[in-house]
Amino acid sequence: MFPGDDEHLSDSVGIVKTKYATFEVELQLESGRLLGPTTLAYETYGTLNAERSNAILVTHAWTGDAHAAGRHSEDDRKPGWWDDMIGPGKLLDTDRYFILCSNVIGSCKGSTGPTSINQRTGKPYNLSFPAIMVRDMVRAQKLLIDHLKLETLVTVIGGSMGAMQALEWGILYPEVVRSIIPIAGTGRTSPMAIALNAVARQAIFNDPMWKKGNYKPEHPPTDGLALARGIGHISFLSDASMHLKFGRRFSARDGMFDFFGQFEVERYLEYNGSSFVDKFDTNSFLYLAKALDLYDVAWNFDSLEEALSNLQCPSLWFAFTSDWLYPPNQPEEVTRTLETLGKPVEYHLIESDYGHDSFLVEPEKFIPLAAEFLRKIK
Amino acid sequence: MFPGDDEHLSDSVGIVKTKYATFEVELQLESGRLLGPTTLAYETYGTLNAERSNAILVTHAWTGDAHAAGRHSEDDRKPGWWDDMIGPGKLLDTDRYFILCSNVIGSCKGSTGPTSINQRTGKPYNLSFPAIMVRDMVRAQKLLIDHLKLETLVTVIGGSMGAMQALEWGILYPEVVRSIIPIAGTGRTSPMAIALNAVARQAIFNDPMWKKGNYKPEHPPTDGLALARGIGHISFLSDASMHLKFGRRFSARDGMFDFFGQFEVERYLEYNGSSFVDKFDTNSFLYLAKALDLYDVAWNFDSLEEALSNLQCPSLWFAFTSDWLYPPNQPEEVTRTLETLGKPVEYHLIESDYGHDSFLVEPEKFIPLAAEFLRKIK
C-alpha cells in the first residue's frame, strides 16, 4: 500500500456489481416493431433516500456501459468510465444522491441487443434485431426507473449519445425529470457525422468475416471493426490534441521511408482499434451507429420548437471549442430555441483542446458549473 | 449547337493532348534511393514567347493529373481539372502565358509510378517502388523544365499537394521562380491529416484483393480503394457544404429503419468511391498518401525559418475558412514566418463553405486577388 491510497479510495464508490432487470412487456419501437422481453444491465451507487427523491440517471455514450464508477473487483485495473464524476464528495455525490447508470438497448454490455437470443427463434438476433432510436433507449430506461419505483429524477446527465438521451428524457418524461445536463451533444446528427459513420460501417461490411452479421462470436470481423473504431476515434479527438500527444513523430521502430512505416498517431489508432475488438460486438456497434445517425430530437414532431416545447425543467448544456464531431453551433441551435421558447436554459462553451472527448478528459472544466446548477435543483 | 456555345468555347484552350518526356538520368530521392529512367506526362497551353520568359507551372493535387485544361476530344464530357483557371482571358491567360502542368512521379496518370515497369526487372514496381516526397516530385519537374529550356517561371501555382509543390519550388529553385501561389496548403501535414490517411491506408490493406500490392491491374482491390477514397472525400468537404448538398435527407429508395438503408450523403460517398476505382491505381494512391504524410517544408533543414529563408520571390497564399484538412492556422504559420524573415508575402483567408475543395469549387473568390498579384510579377 502506498501513502495516499487511503485518501484516493475515500472518494471512490468502491467495489460495485452490475445488476440486471428483465421486462416481459414488449416495447413498441419508433420503427413500429416490437422488442421484448428486454433485459437492462445497470449499476447503482449511493443510497436512495426515504422519499425516493434523490436519484440521478447517468446516460452513456456509443460504446459505453452501465459501469460508470468504482471497480468490479479489488484487482480491477480501471474504474468505471466516469469515475471522475461519481463518488463521495464528487459532482455526482454518492453521499447525497442515488446514482443509476444503465446500458442502452442495442448494446452488448448486458442489455438486450443484436447478440441476445431472440426468444421466438432461440437464436441470436444478429441483423433481425430491429433498428433502435435514442428515443427507444430512453423508453427502455423508463421501464427500469419504474421497476426501481423512482417517480422523479434530480437530473439526467450524459455526454455525446448520453446527451441525446438526457434531452429525450426531458422531452418524453417532463413529469419525471427535474433537470437535464446534456454535454457535448447535438439536437440532430449532422451529415458530416453520418458520413463518418458511413465509412466506419463500410469498413465492417468490407470484412469477409462479417458475413452479413452472421459471424460466430468467437470469429468476429476484427479487421473491419478495428478500422471502424479507428475512424470513429479520429472524430473524437482534435487537431490540437493530436499535436499535443503525437505531433509528427515517427514510430521509433520503423524507417520513415518504409512502405509500412508508421507515424506515432497511426500506431496509436491501430493499437486502439485492435484492442477495441475484444471489448465490443460488431453488430452492436453498427446498430448504435445507426441510432446516432437517426438522432433528431424533432423526429415525429412538427418542428424543433414543438419538440422542445415539451421540456419543462431547467437544462444545462456544455459544448467544447475543439469538438468538431458535434461542434458548438449544433447544441447552440437547441439552446437558442429553448431561450426563444422561454425555457430555463444555461449554456457554457468550454475551452478545451480534447475535441469531442473533452467531456471525458477534462471534466474539471465543467464540474464547478454543473455543481452550481445542481445545487439549485429542488 | 446551342446559342452561346461559341462564346463558351472562346475561353477554352480547345482540344489538347498529353505529351511525355523520358529522362535517362537517375533521380537521387530524399530517401537515398535512385529512381530512373523517369517519364513525366505533361500538357501545355498557350505559346512560349521568344524570350522564353512567360511560362507558368501548374501543380496538381493528390489524385490529379497533367490534364488541367481543355478537352482530349470533341466528345470529351469534362474539361481538365482547373479549366476555370486556364484559357484565353482567364487568370492563367493562354493569350499571354505558356502554361505547363505535369503529372507527379508516384502517380498513375502517365508519369513513372508503382504501376510502371522497373527496367531492371522487367516487372511492375508495385511495392518495390521507392517512397517519394513532394521534394522529389519537384526535382523530377525540374528535369522537365530544363528539357523545355525554361530558365524562369512567372509563377508556380497549385492547390493542396499542388501548394506543397509550389512552396518546394520556391525553396529549391529560387533562381527559377519569380513567384509562387500556394492555395489551401500547409507547411507540414498535421497528425489529424496523417490519421485520416492512416485509416484510408488500412481500408486498402484490409482488402484481400490488395495482395500486399501485387494485385493484377484487372483485379484491383476495389472495395478497399473505394472506402479509402470515401474517407479522403469527407476530409475535402465541410459540415456546411454537406448540409447544403445533402442535409439529413434519407435515400428515397430506402426505408429509414432498413439495416442497409442509406442517407443521401452516404449514397454519394459510396457512389463517388466506387467510380474512383476506375480512375486511379491503388498503389499510386498509397504512395502519394505517404508523400503527403511525409510533407514538411523544414525537412532536412534545421528549422522552418532556415527552409523559408531560401525563398527569394514574392508568394501569394490563400486559405479557406471551412478547410479543416489544412486549416488556415497551418499556412498562417508559414506566412507569419515569411513576414518575420522580411520576405514579400501576401495572405488571404477566403470565406467559403466548401472545405478543402474550395480551391476547385469557388476559384472566383480568389481569382481577382491572384490576377492583381500576377500583374505585378515582372
CSV table of C-alpha atoms in Angstrom, one decimal, chain A residues 139-360:
chain,number,residue,atom,x,y,z
A,139,ARG,CA,-38.3,4.3,-23.3
A,140,ALA,CA,-36.5,1.1,-22.1
A,141,GLN,CA,-34.7,3.1,-19.3
A,142,LYS,CA,-38.2,4.3,-18.2
A,143,LEU,CA,-39.1,0.6,-17.6
A,144,LEU,CA,-36.1,0.4,-15.2
A,145,ILE,CA,-37.0,3.7,-13.5
A,146,ASP,CA,-40.5,2.4,-12.9
A,147,HIS,CA,-39.1,-1.0,-11.8
A,148,LEU,CA,-37.0,0.8,-9.2
A,149,LYS,CA,-40.1,2.8,-8.2
A,150,LEU,CA,-38.5,6.1,-8.9
A,151,GLU,CA,-41.1,8.8,-9.6
A,152,THR,CA,-38.6,11.6,-10.1
A,153,LEU,CA,-35.0,12.1,-11.2
A,154,VAL,CA,-32.9,15.1,-9.9
A,155,THR,CA,-31.2,15.1,-13.3
A,156,VAL,CA,-30.3,13.1,-16.3
A,157,ILE,CA,-26.7,13.7,-17.2
A,158,GLY,CA,-24.5,12.3,-20.1
A,159,GLY,CA,-22.1,13.2,-22.9
A,160,SER,CA,-22.4,12.6,-26.6
A,161,MET,CA,-25.1,9.9,-27.1
A,162,GLY,CA,-25.7,10.3,-23.4
A,163,ALA,CA,-26.6,14.0,-24.1
A,164,MET,CA,-29.1,12.8,-26.6
A,165,GLN,CA,-30.7,10.5,-24.1
A,166,ALA,CA,-30.8,13.3,-21.5
A,167,LEU,CA,-32.6,15.6,-23.9
A,168,GLU,CA,-35.1,12.8,-24.9
A,169,TRP,CA,-35.8,12.2,-21.2
A,170,GLY,CA,-36.7,15.9,-20.8
A,171,ILE,CA,-39.0,15.8,-23.9
A,172,LEU,CA,-40.7,12.4,-23.2
A,173,TYR,CA,-41.0,12.4,-19.4
A,174,PRO,CA,-41.2,16.0,-18.3
A,175,GLU,CA,-43.2,14.8,-15.2
A,176,VAL,CA,-40.2,12.7,-14.1
A,177,VAL,CA,-37.1,14.8,-14.7
A,178,ARG,CA,-36.3,17.9,-12.6
A,179,SER,CA,-33.3,18.9,-14.8
A,180,ILE,CA,-31.2,17.6,-17.6
A,181,ILE,CA,-27.5,18.1,-18.3
A,182,PRO,CA,-26.6,17.3,-22.0
A,183,ILE,CA,-22.8,17.5,-22.6
A,184,ALA,CA,-21.1,17.5,-26.0
A,185,GLY,CA,-24.5,16.8,-27.5
A,186,THR,CA,-26.5,17.9,-30.5
A,187,GLY,CA,-30.1,18.3,-31.4
A,188,ARG,CA,-29.7,16.2,-34.6
A,189,THR,CA,-26.7,14.4,-36.1
A,190,SER,CA,-25.1,16.3,-38.9
A,191,PRO,CA,-24.4,14.9,-42.4
A,192,MET,CA,-20.6,15.1,-41.5
A,193,ALA,CA,-21.1,12.8,-38.5
A,194,ILE,CA,-23.3,10.5,-40.6
A,195,ALA,CA,-20.6,10.4,-43.3
A,196,LEU,CA,-18.0,9.3,-40.8
A,197,ASN,CA,-20.3,6.6,-39.5
A,198,ALA,CA,-21.0,5.6,-43.2
A,199,VAL,CA,-17.3,4.9,-43.9
A,200,ALA,CA,-16.9,3.1,-40.5
A,201,ARG,CA,-19.9,0.9,-41.4
A,202,GLN,CA,-18.4,0.2,-44.8
A,203,ALA,CA,-15.1,-0.9,-43.2
A,204,ILE,CA,-17.1,-3.6,-41.4
A,205,PHE,CA,-19.2,-4.5,-44.5
A,206,ASN,CA,-16.0,-5.0,-46.4
A,207,ASP,CA,-14.6,-7.5,-44.0
A,208,PRO,CA,-15.5,-11.0,-45.3
A,209,MET,CA,-15.5,-12.2,-41.6
A,210,TRP,CA,-18.6,-10.1,-41.0
A,211,LYS,CA,-20.8,-12.5,-43.1
A,212,LYS,CA,-23.7,-10.1,-43.2
A,213,GLY,CA,-23.8,-10.1,-39.4
A,214,ASN,CA,-23.8,-13.8,-39.0
A,215,TYR,CA,-20.2,-14.2,-37.8
A,216,LYS,CA,-19.6,-16.5,-34.9
A,217,PRO,CA,-18.9,-14.6,-31.7
A,218,GLU,CA,-15.5,-16.4,-31.5
A,219,HIS,CA,-14.7,-15.2,-35.1
A,220,PRO,CA,-15.7,-11.6,-35.3
A,221,PRO,CA,-14.7,-9.3,-38.2
A,222,THR,CA,-11.8,-7.9,-36.2
A,223,ASP,CA,-10.1,-6.1,-39.1
A,224,GLY,CA,-13.3,-4.3,-40.1
A,225,LEU,CA,-14.3,-3.4,-36.5
A,226,ALA,CA,-10.8,-2.2,-35.6
A,227,LEU,CA,-10.8,0.1,-38.7
A,228,ALA,CA,-14.3,1.3,-38.0
A,229,ARG,CA,-13.2,2.2,-34.5
A,230,GLY,CA,-10.1,4.0,-35.8
A,231,ILE,CA,-12.3,6.2,-38.0
A,232,GLY,CA,-14.6,7.0,-35.1
A,233,HIS,CA,-11.6,7.6,-32.8
A,234,ILE,CA,-10.3,10.3,-35.1
A,235,SER,CA,-13.6,12.2,-34.8
A,236,PHE,CA,-13.4,12.1,-31.0
A,237,LEU,CA,-10.0,13.8,-31.0
A,238,SER,CA,-8.9,17.1,-32.4
A,239,ASP,CA,-6.0,18.5,-34.4
A,240,ALA,CA,-4.8,20.2,-31.2
A,241,SER,CA,-5.0,17.1,-29.0
A,242,MET,CA,-3.2,15.0,-31.7
A,243,HIS,CA,-0.5,17.7,-31.9
A,244,LEU,CA,0.0,17.6,-28.1
A,245,LYS,CA,0.0,13.8,-27.9
A,246,PHE,CA,1.8,12.8,-31.1
A,247,GLY,CA,2.9,15.7,-33.2
A,248,ARG,CA,4.6,14.4,-36.4
A,249,ARG,CA,6.7,11.9,-34.5
A,250,PHE,CA,7.6,8.8,-36.5
A,251,SER,CA,7.5,5.4,-34.8
A,252,ALA,CA,10.9,4.7,-33.4
A,253,ARG,CA,10.8,1.1,-34.6
A,254,ASP,CA,10.1,2.0,-38.3
A,255,GLY,CA,12.1,3.6,-41.1
A,256,MET,CA,10.4,6.8,-42.3
A,257,PHE,CA,10.7,5.6,-45.9
A,258,ASP,CA,9.5,2.0,-45.2
A,259,PHE,CA,6.3,1.3,-47.0
A,260,PHE,CA,4.6,0.1,-43.8
A,261,GLY,CA,6.4,2.6,-41.6
A,262,GLN,CA,4.1,4.4,-39.2
A,263,PHE,CA,3.7,7.7,-37.6
A,264,GLU,CA,3.0,7.6,-33.8
A,265,VAL,CA,-0.5,8.7,-34.4
A,266,GLU,CA,-1.0,5.8,-36.8
A,267,ARG,CA,0.3,3.2,-34.4
A,268,TYR,CA,-1.9,4.6,-31.7
A,269,LEU,CA,-5.0,4.4,-33.8
A,270,GLU,CA,-4.1,0.9,-34.8
A,271,TYR,CA,-3.5,-0.2,-31.3
A,272,ASN,CA,-6.7,1.4,-30.0
A,273,GLY,CA,-8.7,-0.2,-32.8
A,274,SER,CA,-7.4,-3.7,-32.3
A,275,SER,CA,-7.8,-3.6,-28.6
A,276,PHE,CA,-11.4,-2.4,-29.1
A,277,VAL,CA,-12.4,-5.6,-30.9
A,278,ASP,CA,-12.1,-7.6,-27.7
A,279,LYS,CA,-14.4,-5.2,-25.9
A,280,PHE,CA,-17.3,-4.6,-28.2
A,281,ASP,CA,-19.6,-6.5,-30.5
A,282,THR,CA,-19.6,-5.6,-34.2
A,283,ASN,CA,-23.3,-5.7,-34.8
A,284,SER,CA,-24.0,-3.7,-31.6
A,285,PHE,CA,-21.5,-1.1,-33.0
A,286,LEU,CA,-23.5,-0.9,-36.2
A,287,TYR,CA,-26.9,-0.7,-34.5
A,288,LEU,CA,-25.8,2.1,-32.2
A,289,ALA,CA,-24.1,3.9,-35.1
A,290,LYS,CA,-27.5,3.8,-36.8
A,291,ALA,CA,-29.2,5.1,-33.7
A,292,LEU,CA,-26.7,8.0,-33.7
A,293,ASP,CA,-27.3,8.8,-37.4
A,294,LEU,CA,-31.1,8.7,-37.0
A,295,TYR,CA,-31.0,11.0,-34.0
A,296,ASP,CA,-33.1,14.1,-34.4
A,297,VAL,CA,-34.9,15.5,-31.4
A,298,ALA,CA,-37.6,16.8,-33.7
A,299,TRP,CA,-38.3,13.3,-35.0
A,300,ASN,CA,-42.1,12.7,-35.1
A,301,PHE,CA,-42.7,16.3,-34.0
A,302,ASP,CA,-43.7,19.1,-36.5
A,303,SER,CA,-40.6,21.1,-35.7
A,304,LEU,CA,-37.7,21.6,-33.3
A,305,GLU,CA,-39.8,24.2,-31.5
A,306,GLU,CA,-42.7,21.7,-31.0
A,307,ALA,CA,-40.3,19.0,-29.7
A,308,LEU,CA,-38.5,21.4,-27.3
A,309,SER,CA,-41.7,22.9,-26.0
A,310,ASN,CA,-42.3,19.7,-24.1
A,311,LEU,CA,-39.3,20.3,-21.9
A,312,GLN,CA,-40.4,21.7,-18.6
A,313,CYS,CA,-37.3,21.6,-16.4
A,314,PRO,CA,-34.1,23.6,-16.4
A,315,SER,CA,-31.4,22.3,-18.7
A,316,LEU,CA,-27.7,22.9,-18.5
A,317,TRP,CA,-25.6,22.5,-21.7
A,318,PHE,CA,-21.9,22.2,-22.2
A,319,ALA,CA,-20.1,22.3,-25.6
A,320,PHE,CA,-16.3,22.2,-26.3
A,321,THR,CA,-14.4,24.6,-28.5
A,322,SER,CA,-12.5,21.8,-30.3
A,323,ASP,CA,-15.4,19.4,-30.7
A,324,TRP,CA,-15.7,19.0,-34.5
A,325,LEU,CA,-18.0,15.9,-34.4
A,326,TYR,CA,-20.8,17.8,-32.6
A,327,PRO,CA,-19.5,21.4,-33.0
A,328,PRO,CA,-20.8,24.1,-30.6
A,329,ASN,CA,-23.1,25.5,-33.2
A,330,GLN,CA,-25.2,22.3,-33.0
A,331,PRO,CA,-26.1,22.4,-29.3
A,332,GLU,CA,-26.4,26.2,-29.7
A,333,GLU,CA,-29.2,25.7,-32.2
A,334,VAL,CA,-31.1,23.9,-29.4
A,335,THR,CA,-30.3,26.2,-26.6
A,336,ARG,CA,-31.2,29.3,-28.7
A,337,THR,CA,-34.5,27.7,-29.5
A,338,LEU,CA,-35.1,26.9,-25.8
A,339,GLU,CA,-34.4,30.5,-24.9
A,340,THR,CA,-36.8,31.7,-27.6
A,341,LEU,CA,-39.4,29.4,-26.0
A,342,GLY,CA,-38.8,31.0,-22.7
A,343,LYS,CA,-37.4,27.8,-21.1
A,344,PRO,CA,-34.9,27.9,-18.3
A,345,VAL,CA,-31.6,27.1,-20.0
A,346,GLU,CA,-27.9,27.6,-19.2
A,347,TYR,CA,-25.2,27.1,-21.8
A,348,HIS,CA,-21.4,27.1,-21.5
A,349,LEU,CA,-18.9,26.8,-24.3
A,350,ILE,CA,-15.8,25.3,-22.6
A,351,GLU,CA,-12.3,25.9,-23.9
A,352,SER,CA,-10.7,22.6,-24.4
A,353,ASP,CA,-8.3,21.1,-26.9
A,354,TYR,CA,-9.5,17.5,-26.4
A,355,GLY,CA,-12.2,17.5,-29.1
A,356,HIS,CA,-15.4,15.6,-28.6
A,357,ASP,CA,-13.7,13.5,-25.9
A,358,SER,CA,-13.3,16.6,-23.7
A,359,PHE,CA,-16.3,15.5,-21.6
A,360,LEU,CA,-14.3,12.5,-20.5
